[in-house]
GROMACS .gro file of C-alpha atoms in nm:
model
  304
    1MET     CA    1   0.000   0.000   0.000
    2LEU     CA    2   0.135   0.342  -0.097
    3THR     CA    3   0.071   0.657   0.106
    4LYS     CA    4   0.212   0.996   0.006
    5TYR     CA    5   0.287   1.299   0.222
    6ASN     CA    6   0.398   1.656   0.175
    7ILE     CA    7   0.539   1.899   0.430
    8GLN     CA    8   0.304   2.195   0.456
    9GLU     CA    9   0.322   2.459   0.728
   10ARG     CA   10   0.572   2.239   0.917
   11LYS     CA   11   0.327   1.950   0.928
   12LEU     CA   12   0.292   1.627   0.732
   13ARG     CA   13  -0.016   1.630   0.508
   14GLN     CA   14  -0.135   1.328   0.317
   15THR     CA   15  -0.155   1.397  -0.055
   16GLU     CA   16  -0.226   1.240  -0.391
   17ASP     CA   17   0.022   1.452  -0.585
   18GLU     CA   18   0.236   1.278  -0.841
   19LYS     CA   19   0.548   1.439  -0.697
   20ALA     CA   20   0.519   1.402  -0.322
   21GLN     CA   21   0.801   1.454  -0.074
   22ILE     CA   22   0.748   1.137   0.129
   23TYR     CA   23   0.645   0.796  -0.006
   24LEU     CA   24   0.542   0.529   0.244
   25PHE     CA   25   0.520   0.175   0.103
   26THR     CA   26   0.358  -0.065   0.351
   27ASN     CA   27   0.389  -0.433   0.260
   28PRO     CA   28   0.435  -0.339  -0.108
   29THR     CA   29   0.276  -0.557  -0.375
   30LEU     CA   30   0.477  -0.695  -0.667
   31GLU     CA   31   0.363  -0.402  -0.882
   32GLU     CA   32   0.472  -0.152  -0.617
   33GLN     CA   33   0.806  -0.331  -0.582
   34ARG     CA   34   0.859  -0.300  -0.957
   35GLU     CA   35   0.780   0.070  -0.928
   36LEU     CA   36   1.039   0.106  -0.653
   37VAL     CA   37   1.301  -0.066  -0.867
   38GLN     CA   38   1.223   0.105  -1.195
   39HIS     CA   39   1.098   0.451  -1.100
   40PHE     CA   40   1.304   0.514  -0.784
   41GLU     CA   41   1.602   0.306  -0.903
   42ILE     CA   42   1.624   0.109  -0.580
   43ASP     CA   43   1.834  -0.206  -0.597
   44GLU     CA   44   1.627  -0.526  -0.581
   45HIS     CA   45   1.854  -0.684  -0.321
   46THR     CA   46   1.835  -0.373  -0.103
   47LEU     CA   47   1.456  -0.367  -0.136
   48ALA     CA   48   1.437  -0.734  -0.031
   49SER     CA   49   1.662  -0.654   0.266
   50ALA     CA   50   1.425  -0.376   0.377
   51LEU     CA   51   1.142  -0.633   0.394
   52ASP     CA   52   1.349  -0.905   0.562
   53PRO     CA   53   1.300  -0.913   0.943
   54ASP     CA   54   1.637  -1.087   0.987
   55GLU     CA   55   1.838  -0.831   0.790
   56LEU     CA   56   2.113  -0.647   0.979
   57PRO     CA   57   2.097  -0.266   0.999
   58ARG     CA   58   2.329  -0.083   0.761
   59LEU     CA   59   2.399   0.249   0.592
   60GLU     CA   60   2.491   0.267   0.222
   61PHE     CA   61   2.549   0.541  -0.030
   62GLU     CA   62   2.405   0.503  -0.379
   63PRO     CA   63   2.455   0.747  -0.669
   64GLU     CA   64   2.109   0.903  -0.634
   65HIS     CA   65   2.014   0.829  -0.274
   66ILE     CA   66   2.122   0.713   0.071
   67VAL     CA   67   2.002   0.380   0.208
   68MET     CA   68   1.951   0.314   0.577
   69ILE     CA   69   1.799  -0.008   0.706
   70TYR     CA   70   1.730  -0.014   1.078
   71LYS     CA   71   1.540  -0.224   1.329
   72ARG     CA   72   1.226  -0.126   1.515
   73PRO     CA   73   0.983  -0.325   1.734
   74LYS     CA   74   0.697  -0.505   1.564
   75ASN     CA   75   0.339  -0.450   1.671
   76TYR     CA   76   0.260  -0.690   1.954
   77SER     CA   77  -0.044  -0.917   1.938
   78GLY     CA   78  -0.185  -1.173   2.182
   79LYS     CA   79  -0.098  -1.466   1.958
   80ASP     CA   80   0.273  -1.389   2.004
   81GLN     CA   81   0.248  -1.533   2.358
   82LEU     CA   82   0.467  -1.271   2.527
   83GLU     CA   83   0.732  -1.286   2.255
   84PHE     CA   84   0.826  -0.939   2.133
   85LYS     CA   85   0.982  -0.929   1.787
   86VAL     CA   86   1.167  -0.678   1.570
   87ALA     CA   87   1.117  -0.577   1.208
   88SER     CA   88   1.327  -0.406   0.944
   89VAL     CA   89   1.252  -0.063   0.802
   90GLY     CA   90   1.412   0.062   0.483
   91THR     CA   91   1.456   0.436   0.431
   92PHE     CA   92   1.583   0.580   0.104
   93LEU     CA   93   1.681   0.944   0.130
   94PHE     CA   94   1.691   1.136  -0.200
   95GLU     CA   95   1.772   1.501  -0.253
   96ASP     CA   96   1.406   1.598  -0.281
   97LYS     CA   97   1.213   1.303  -0.138
   98LEU     CA   98   1.211   1.027   0.121
   99VAL     CA   99   1.096   0.672   0.044
  100ILE     CA  100   1.006   0.442   0.334
  101VAL     CA  101   0.951   0.068   0.292
  102LEU     CA  102   0.828  -0.164   0.566
  103ALA     CA  103   0.663  -0.505   0.578
  104GLU     CA  104   0.378  -0.431   0.821
  105ASP     CA  105   0.140  -0.148   0.891
  106ILE     CA  106   0.299   0.054   1.171
  107PRO     CA  107   0.193   0.407   1.268
  108LEU     CA  108   0.513   0.599   1.193
  109PHE     CA  109   0.424   0.967   1.201
  110VAL     CA  110   0.279   0.980   1.552
  111GLY     CA  111   0.380   1.149   1.873
  112LYS     CA  112   0.486   1.498   1.966
  113ARG     CA  113   0.798   1.485   1.749
  114PHE     CA  114   0.588   1.498   1.432
  115GLN     CA  115   0.379   1.792   1.546
  116SER     CA  116   0.637   2.008   1.372
  117VAL     CA  117   0.876   1.904   1.094
  118SER     CA  118   1.109   2.127   0.897
  119SER     CA  119   1.253   1.915   0.616
  120ILE     CA  120   1.279   1.568   0.467
  121LYS     CA  121   1.599   1.501   0.662
  122ASN     CA  122   1.423   1.612   0.978
  123VAL     CA  123   1.148   1.355   0.912
  124PHE     CA  124   1.417   1.096   0.841
  125LEU     CA  125   1.580   1.151   1.181
  126LYS     CA  126   1.253   1.171   1.371
  127LEU     CA  127   1.151   0.831   1.234
  128VAL     CA  128   1.463   0.686   1.392
  129TYR     CA  129   1.402   0.876   1.716
  130ASN     CA  130   1.048   0.738   1.736
  131SER     CA  131   1.174   0.382   1.695
  132ILE     CA  132   1.395   0.426   2.003
  133SER     CA  133   1.094   0.553   2.200
  134HIS     CA  134   0.905   0.246   2.081
  135TYR     CA  135   1.181   0.024   2.220
  136VAL     CA  136   1.174   0.206   2.554
  137GLU     CA  137   0.798   0.163   2.580
  138HIS     CA  138   0.820  -0.209   2.505
  139LEU     CA  139   1.101  -0.253   2.758
  140ARG     CA  140   0.884  -0.092   3.024
  141ILE     CA  141   0.596  -0.326   2.937
  142ILE     CA  142   0.826  -0.629   2.948
  143HIS     CA  143   0.950  -0.522   3.290
  144LEU     CA  144   0.595  -0.484   3.425
  145ILE     CA  145   0.492  -0.823   3.284
  146SER     CA  146   0.798  -0.995   3.434
  147GLU     CA  147   0.721  -0.848   3.777
  148GLU     CA  148   0.360  -0.967   3.756
  149ILE     CA  149   0.471  -1.317   3.653
  150GLU     CA  150   0.725  -1.320   3.938
  151ASP     CA  151   0.447  -1.252   4.190
  152LYS     CA  152   0.235  -1.531   4.044
  153MET     CA  153   0.525  -1.777   4.045
  154ALA     CA  154   0.562  -1.730   4.419
  155GLU     CA  155   0.214  -1.881   4.463
  156SER     CA  156   0.218  -2.144   4.187
  157MET     CA  157   0.445  -2.420   4.056
  158ASP     CA  158   0.288  -2.407   3.709
  159ASN     CA  159   0.538  -2.432   3.422
  160THR     CA  160   0.337  -2.179   3.220
  161TYR     CA  161   0.485  -1.887   3.412
  162LEU     CA  162   0.834  -2.024   3.365
  163LEU     CA  163   0.779  -2.052   2.989
  164ASN     CA  164   0.648  -1.696   2.983
  165LEU     CA  165   0.968  -1.574   3.144
  166PHE     CA  166   1.172  -1.764   2.886
  167SER     CA  167   0.977  -1.586   2.610
  168LEU     CA  168   1.042  -1.249   2.770
  169GLU     CA  169   1.412  -1.323   2.810
  170LYS     CA  170   1.432  -1.427   2.445
  171SER     CA  171   1.261  -1.102   2.344
  172LEU     CA  172   1.509  -0.898   2.548
  173VAL     CA  173   1.802  -1.071   2.380
  174TYR     CA  174   1.663  -0.985   2.035
  175TYR     CA  175   1.588  -0.629   2.143
  176ALA     CA  176   1.936  -0.576   2.285
  177GLU     CA  177   2.095  -0.708   1.965
  178ALA     CA  178   1.873  -0.490   1.743
  179ILE     CA  179   1.936  -0.177   1.951
  180SER     CA  180   2.311  -0.241   1.949
  181SER     CA  181   2.313  -0.293   1.571
  182ASN     CA  182   2.116   0.028   1.523
  183GLY     CA  183   2.374   0.208   1.734
  184PHE     CA  184   2.656   0.117   1.496
  185VAL     CA  185   2.457   0.261   1.205
  186PHE     CA  186   2.381   0.582   1.398
  187GLU     CA  187   2.750   0.627   1.482
  188LYS     CA  188   2.843   0.582   1.117
  189MET     CA  189   2.573   0.828   1.016
  190ARG     CA  190   2.711   1.082   1.264
  191ASN     CA  191   3.062   1.046   1.128
  192LEU     CA  192   2.933   1.097   0.772
  193SER     CA  193   2.677   1.367   0.852
  194ALA     CA  194   2.845   1.620   0.623
  195ARG     CA  195   2.827   1.379   0.332
  196ILE     CA  196   2.459   1.314   0.401
  197GLY     CA  197   2.391   1.687   0.412
  198PHE     CA  198   2.280   1.733   0.774
  199ASP     CA  199   2.285   2.084   0.918
  200ASP     CA  200   2.369   2.181   1.277
  201ASN     CA  201   2.017   2.111   1.404
  202ASP     CA  202   2.019   1.769   1.240
  203ASP     CA  203   2.359   1.692   1.394
  204GLU     CA  204   2.228   1.791   1.736
  205MET     CA  205   1.927   1.562   1.697
  206LEU     CA  206   2.153   1.282   1.577
  207ASP     CA  207   2.365   1.323   1.890
  208ASP     CA  208   2.049   1.295   2.102
  209ILE     CA  209   1.952   0.981   1.907
  210ILE     CA  210   2.289   0.819   1.978
  211VAL     CA  211   2.265   0.899   2.350
  212GLU     CA  212   1.903   0.777   2.375
  213ASN     CA  213   1.990   0.458   2.188
  214LEU     CA  214   2.284   0.390   2.422
  215GLN     CA  215   2.062   0.438   2.727
  216CYS     CA  216   1.800   0.211   2.572
  217LYS     CA  217   2.065  -0.056   2.512
  218THR     CA  218   2.180  -0.031   2.875
  219GLN     CA  219   1.822  -0.064   2.997
  220ALA     CA  220   1.763  -0.372   2.779
  221ASP     CA  221   2.083  -0.533   2.911
  222ILE     CA  222   1.983  -0.466   3.272
  223TYR     CA  223   1.636  -0.616   3.226
  224SER     CA  224   1.785  -0.916   3.043
  225ASN     CA  225   2.039  -0.981   3.320
  226VAL     CA  226   1.777  -0.947   3.593
  227LEU     CA  227   1.544  -1.184   3.411
  228ALA     CA  228   1.823  -1.438   3.355
  229GLN     CA  229   1.912  -1.430   3.726
  230LEU     CA  230   1.544  -1.463   3.815
  231LEU     CA  231   1.515  -1.774   3.598
  232GLY     CA  232   1.827  -1.921   3.758
  233ALA     CA  233   1.698  -1.848   4.107
  234ARG     CA  234   1.359  -1.995   4.018
  235ALA     CA  235   1.523  -2.316   3.897
  236SER     CA  236   1.714  -2.342   4.226
  237ILE     CA  237   1.396  -2.283   4.426
  238VAL     CA  238   1.208  -2.549   4.231
  239SER     CA  239   1.493  -2.796   4.285
  240ASN     CA  240   1.505  -2.718   4.659
  241ASN     CA  241   1.127  -2.753   4.693
  242LEU     CA  242   1.144  -3.086   4.514
  243ASN     CA  243   1.411  -3.210   4.756
  244LEU     CA  244   1.200  -3.106   5.054
  245LEU     CA  245   0.896  -3.281   4.908
  246ILE     CA  246   1.091  -3.603   4.850
  247LYS     CA  247   1.225  -3.583   5.205
  248LYS     CA  248   0.872  -3.558   5.346
  249LEU     CA  249   0.754  -3.849   5.131
  250ASN     CA  250   1.047  -4.060   5.255
  251ILE     CA  251   0.954  -3.984   5.616
  252ILE     CA  252   0.594  -4.088   5.551
  253THR     CA  253   0.708  -4.406   5.374
  254ILE     CA  254   0.945  -4.504   5.657
  255SER     CA  255   0.679  -4.429   5.917
  256LEU     CA  256   0.435  -4.666   5.745
  257MET     CA  257   0.690  -4.946   5.705
  258VAL     CA  258   0.692  -5.041   6.076
  259PRO     CA  259   0.313  -5.091   6.117
  260THR     CA  260   0.309  -5.263   5.778
  261LEU     CA  261   0.575  -5.504   5.902
  262ILE     CA  262   0.375  -5.579   6.217
  263ALA     CA  263   0.054  -5.639   6.021
  264SER     CA  264   0.244  -5.861   5.775
  265ILE     CA  265   0.387  -6.075   6.053
  266TYR     CA  266   0.045  -6.133   6.205
  267GLY     CA  267  -0.087  -6.217   5.862
  268MET     CA  268   0.133  -6.528   5.849
  269ASN     CA  269  -0.021  -6.872   5.886
  270VAL     CA  270   0.181  -6.962   6.198
  271VAL     CA  271   0.122  -6.954   6.572
  272LEU     CA  272   0.197  -6.603   6.707
  273PRO     CA  273   0.167  -6.444   7.052
  274MET     CA  274  -0.169  -6.285   7.142
  275GLU     CA  275  -0.329  -6.417   6.823
  276ARG     CA  276  -0.620  -6.558   7.027
  277HIS     CA  277  -0.650  -6.261   7.260
  278PRO     CA  278  -0.996  -6.094   7.225
  279ASP     CA  279  -0.835  -5.749   7.190
  280ALA     CA  280  -0.551  -5.860   6.959
  281PHE     CA  281  -0.668  -5.634   6.672
  282TRP     CA  282  -0.674  -5.319   6.885
  283MET     CA  283  -0.344  -5.408   7.048
  284LEU     CA  284  -0.179  -5.443   6.706
  285MET     CA  285  -0.332  -5.114   6.588
  286GLY     CA  286  -0.203  -4.941   6.900
  287LEU     CA  287   0.140  -5.095   6.849
  288GLY     CA  288   0.143  -4.966   6.491
  289LEU     CA  289   0.045  -4.612   6.594
  290VAL     CA  290   0.309  -4.609   6.865
  291SER     CA  291   0.572  -4.715   6.613
  292VAL     CA  292   0.470  -4.433   6.377
  293TRP     CA  293   0.485  -4.185   6.666
  294LEU     CA  294   0.833  -4.306   6.765
  295VAL     CA  295   0.960  -4.269   6.408
  296MET     CA  296   0.824  -3.914   6.388
  297ILE     CA  297   0.987  -3.826   6.722
  298TYR     CA  298   1.316  -3.965   6.595
  299TRP     CA  299   1.310  -3.759   6.272
  300ARG     CA  300   1.213  -3.444   6.458
  301HIS     CA  301   1.495  -3.494   6.709
  302LYS     CA  302   1.738  -3.560   6.422
  303ASN     CA  303   1.644  -3.237   6.244
  304TRP     CA  304   1.711  -3.041   6.560
   0.00000   0.00000   0.00000
């Protein structure tokens, strides 16, 4: 799907003009991909990379435009089962226009940053800035979910919560890698800002982007480490609880062995003491209970 925008009165306005300033291709069809290759002279391999969620971020210089592929969080849905994923976004910066290619419908021009835009390059940088904010928001949500699951795990031994934490940890690993890869591209872009054509205001925003991305990476690493330690501690707690449970079952088993032995002996087809006594049954039951009580006293004294 193709959506066009122009910058009018420092705001982005959707337009149908043939020569727009910003072209947004969302999950482009084969016909739209041919248009990108033929009309905008975008390399087919580069276009495929922009739609590939596993593509690494990079910055390239073509004769007529600049290519930047970066990572941003995908829209989360319930079917993902607490697994947050990343997607690739391809931006192609020309002298007089900006072409954006992405594989899914994501609201790009939202937030206070897009309440006022000054140029195509300004829009280009604010897109990147918004992606970092998107990461920060997802990291906060992941942190809140992990704390809620941690509280539930304290009351339940269900493996579902443990699997949920594994999904969150996996998401944090992917996020940290994507944010780090984006950082290398931003650093390269800062070093080549004069070649790209950034002015002083653009350079200042790019510096803010680099700092925000570094802080975001640090936050993702902290959450990932905390979650990994939580999973390790949870595994130790489960193992310790299992040992305590087995210990209790062994005590119960040993306690029942003595009265079982007594009952087995008196079940033999031989002459035994008190077998003809009128209260033999109750005497044997009492002897069994006493034996259980003695075993329990012994284990309690041993634990002291």
